[in-house]
Amino acid sequence: MTDTQYKNWIPITDAEGILWLHLDVENSSTNILSAPVLEELDSILDDIGKGNLPLGVVFTSDKENGFIAGADIREFTKVSNFDEAKAHIQRGQFVFNKIEALKCPTIALIHGFCMGGGFELALACKYRIADDGPKTRLSLPEVQLGLHPAFGGTVRLPRLIGAPAAMDMMLTGKPYNARKAKKIGLIDYAVPTRQLIPAAKKTIMNPPRVYKPKKMQAITNHMLVRPILKHFMIKTVAKKASKEHYPAPYAIIDLWAKYYDDPKKMLEEEANSEASLVNDDTAKNLIRVFFLRDQLKAQGKASAEEKVNNVKEVHVIGAGVMGGDIAAWCAFKGLRVTLQDRDPAVIAKAIKRAHKLFSRKMRGDRLGIIAAMDRLIPDVKGLGIPKADIVIEAIVENIDAKQGLYREIEPKMKKGALLTTNTSSIPLEILSECLATPDRLVGLHFFNPVAQMPLIEIVTADNTDKDVAKRTSQFAAQIDRLPLPVKSGPGFLVNRILMPYMLEAVRIHEEGVSAAAIDKIALKFGMPMGPLQLADTVGLDICLSVAQILSKELDVTVPSSLENMVKSGKLGAKSGSGFYEYSNGKKVKSKDSSKTVDTKNITDRLIGRMVNESVACLREHVVADKDLLDAGIIFGTGFAPFRGGPMNYAAKEGLDEYRGKLSSLEQKLGSSFKPDDGWEQLASH
Ligand code: NAI
């Protein structure tokens, strides 16, 4: 018997009296627990309460991609205060409590992803049965958005599997496959797809004892054990995130430690805690970053028709640091790659590195690793050029070398194939001069290390063919990277904004502040690595060369200490010495002997240079808008995500105030802090 009064749920009672609640959210490719979906579920549950109790209730998804992706994050962006947020959360808790209270067997029948609120719904059921295929993923990723589970998840999970496993899941957000989930008690059965329905029926017909945590799991929740475990948990979390910047993981530990013995109170406190987090800047900014990622992905969106012409064959020229890793990444993503270098030994090294990458990424999948290795083909002679759908040039950063290569390869390339360069600083207008069709060259600027940095700048000049640029963005999306369209110019977007910040750090260092003290201040602000440690990692010679290129066109002064260090062979980590000393590539710990420093002033100087350059980039339309700029700097440099990007940070501080801050720094420190003319336009928007 089916009931058609609902838009998102399809309740079907079968001949045996089992109620199957199929979720198929209207006008959406993915099941999300929005307020209307929960409202409908609430009324279905009320109906169950009114009539004869079914033999059992099974929650299942009609979407191919998975069970439920979680709560609707957009709804959180609309609440304007604590009370609204709390009411919204308690509504969800209320519905899930009704599921928990049902007096018949209840089952979550899971395939594909089962995330956040979706997993919390499963936790409210008496049994969980999951598809044992590779696509099944159970996770509570809220912490990555500055939030925590709040539909009863923090209350139910430690009770089910004990505190250490529950905390690991909630504090990291990492997903579990069905096999692992079964092992720790998250689910009752992991079965092949064809067995899902029979397993659910069997469980309802013959309900087994509801899973109880093992003694060793349960004891971790004991009131005498909690304070000890809490101490270790906080220590572990503090290594990764400070409470000031990321309050959510601390709140999860606190809820459990303080309220575990009183589930009702714990549920109320879960709602209070989440309502505060929702209204906190960290969550607001992290949610913004989540949507910015989507905005970047959209830059490389391809229609079904366009996907037919997706890249299949890639040819990379230059197998050094970048080219070697780009080739490996493309092969990892399923493409056939030919890798060319004038030096065969460099190709051999790159292939060795690729094997390491595949082994790390496909742990245990021997056949997958072999297949990826087979896709990566050494090609000293460049035989792959005529077959390639895209050629990626990543040879030395030298105009003559690059132009010489283009002259040689252009006539050999397939008609319509993409010609791209990984140049980090040479304007496209110059590089493309030598081509018969200069409008076909596009910058495909990867960041180092390729496998970890999600952003690729798609660089175009005024004369670049628009369709070619679009296809290059689609290629970036095809290999699972985030394309950011930027205009050709000194340093493009990311390096142009990053470099003044790094050079300011060098200048502060010249004034006598230790590298460790400067880096510590940047870390405290939320950067993933201090600017001088970053300079050492990238290589001081590379930093110097980018700084020199920028200094020709922008108001950037190259600090003399940087030039001297490079002259004397101090190139950073690779030479064993830079701003820090290194032994076997590892930093040697040094004592921070620096005088007391003015943290606020140093933060303003470092970040101020970044923000001012961001404003200049907007004025020059290097990037289309503020959102894309923030996205580029977050995904290209790791800029403190909880601050939402440099422009978001400046707006939060107040645009006028920030500009005033730069003016007063200009008076003290000179023209490098002169507020860019673009501040005028920003203020008038
Ligand atoms: P690299 O020096 O490690 O590798 C360059 C490779 O190109 C060498 O193996 C060399 O043998 C080969 N090569 C030179 N001329 C060639 C030719 N005509 N034909 C075939 N092979 C040739 O350089 P790296 O660092 O990989 O940089 C490559 C490009 O990527 C440069 O344009 C650089 O600006 C850019 N880039 C570098 C980044 C980095 O962090 N190293 C980051 C982003 C871009």
CSV table of C-alpha atoms and ligand atoms in Angstrom, one decimal, residues 317-323 341-342 346 394-397 402 405 422-424 445-446 448 542, ligand 1:
chain,number,residue,atom,x,y,z
A,317,ILE,CA,56.8,17.9,-21.2
A,318,GLY,CA,59.3,18.4,-18.3
A,319,ALA,CA,59.4,15.7,-15.7
A,320,GLY,CA,60.9,17.8,-12.9
A,321,VAL,CA,59.3,18.7,-9.6
A,322,MET,CA,56.0,19.9,-11.2
A,323,GLY,CA,55.8,18.0,-14.5
A,341,ASP,CA,61.9,15.2,-20.6
A,342,ARG,CA,65.2,15.8,-22.3
A,346,VAL,CA,64.5,12.7,-14.5
A,394,ALA,CA,56.3,22.2,-17.4
A,395,ILE,CA,59.9,22.8,-18.4
A,396,VAL,CA,62.3,25.4,-16.9
A,397,GLU,CA,61.0,28.9,-16.2
A,402,LYS,CA,59.6,27.6,-23.6
A,405,LEU,CA,59.7,24.1,-27.4
A,422,ASN,CA,52.5,25.6,-16.0
A,423,THR,CA,54.6,28.8,-16.0
A,424,SER,CA,54.4,30.6,-12.6
A,445,HIS,CA,49.1,26.8,-13.1
A,446,PHE,CA,49.3,23.9,-10.6
A,448,ASN,CA,53.3,22.5,-5.3
A,542,ILE,CA,62.6,30.5,-6.4
B,1,NAI,P1,62.4,21.6,-12.7
B,1,NAI,O1,63.7,22.3,-12.9
B,1,NAI,O2,62.3,20.7,-11.5
B,1,NAI,O3,62.0,20.7,-14.0
B,1,NAI,C1,62.1,21.2,-15.3
B,1,NAI,C2,62.4,20.0,-16.2
B,1,NAI,O4,62.3,20.4,-17.5
B,1,NAI,C3,63.8,19.4,-16.0
B,1,NAI,O5,63.7,18.0,-15.7
B,1,NAI,C4,64.5,19.6,-17.4
B,1,NAI,O6,65.3,18.5,-17.8
B,1,NAI,C5,63.2,19.7,-18.3
B,1,NAI,N1,63.4,20.4,-19.6
B,1,NAI,C6,63.9,21.6,-19.7
B,1,NAI,N2,63.9,21.9,-21.0
B,1,NAI,C7,63.3,20.9,-21.7
B,1,NAI,C8,62.9,20.7,-23.0
B,1,NAI,N3,63.1,21.6,-24.0
B,1,NAI,N4,62.3,19.5,-23.4
B,1,NAI,C9,62.1,18.6,-22.4
B,1,NAI,N5,62.4,18.8,-21.1
B,1,NAI,C10,63.0,19.9,-20.7
B,1,NAI,O7,61.3,22.7,-12.7
B,1,NAI,P2,59.9,22.8,-11.9
B,1,NAI,O8,60.1,23.3,-10.6
B,1,NAI,O9,59.2,21.5,-12.1
B,1,NAI,O10,59.2,23.9,-12.8
B,1,NAI,C11,58.6,23.7,-14.1
B,1,NAI,C12,57.6,24.8,-14.4
B,1,NAI,O11,56.6,24.8,-13.4
B,1,NAI,C13,58.3,26.2,-14.4
B,1,NAI,O12,57.6,26.9,-15.4
B,1,NAI,C14,57.9,26.7,-13.1
B,1,NAI,O13,57.9,28.1,-13.0
B,1,NAI,C15,56.6,26.1,-12.9
B,1,NAI,N6,56.1,26.0,-11.5
B,1,NAI,C16,57.0,25.6,-10.5
B,1,NAI,C17,56.5,25.4,-9.2
B,1,NAI,C18,57.4,24.9,-8.1
B,1,NAI,O14,57.1,25.0,-6.9
B,1,NAI,N7,58.6,24.4,-8.4
B,1,NAI,C19,55.1,25.8,-8.8
B,1,NAI,C20,54.3,26.1,-9.9
B,1,NAI,C21,54.8,26.3,-11.2
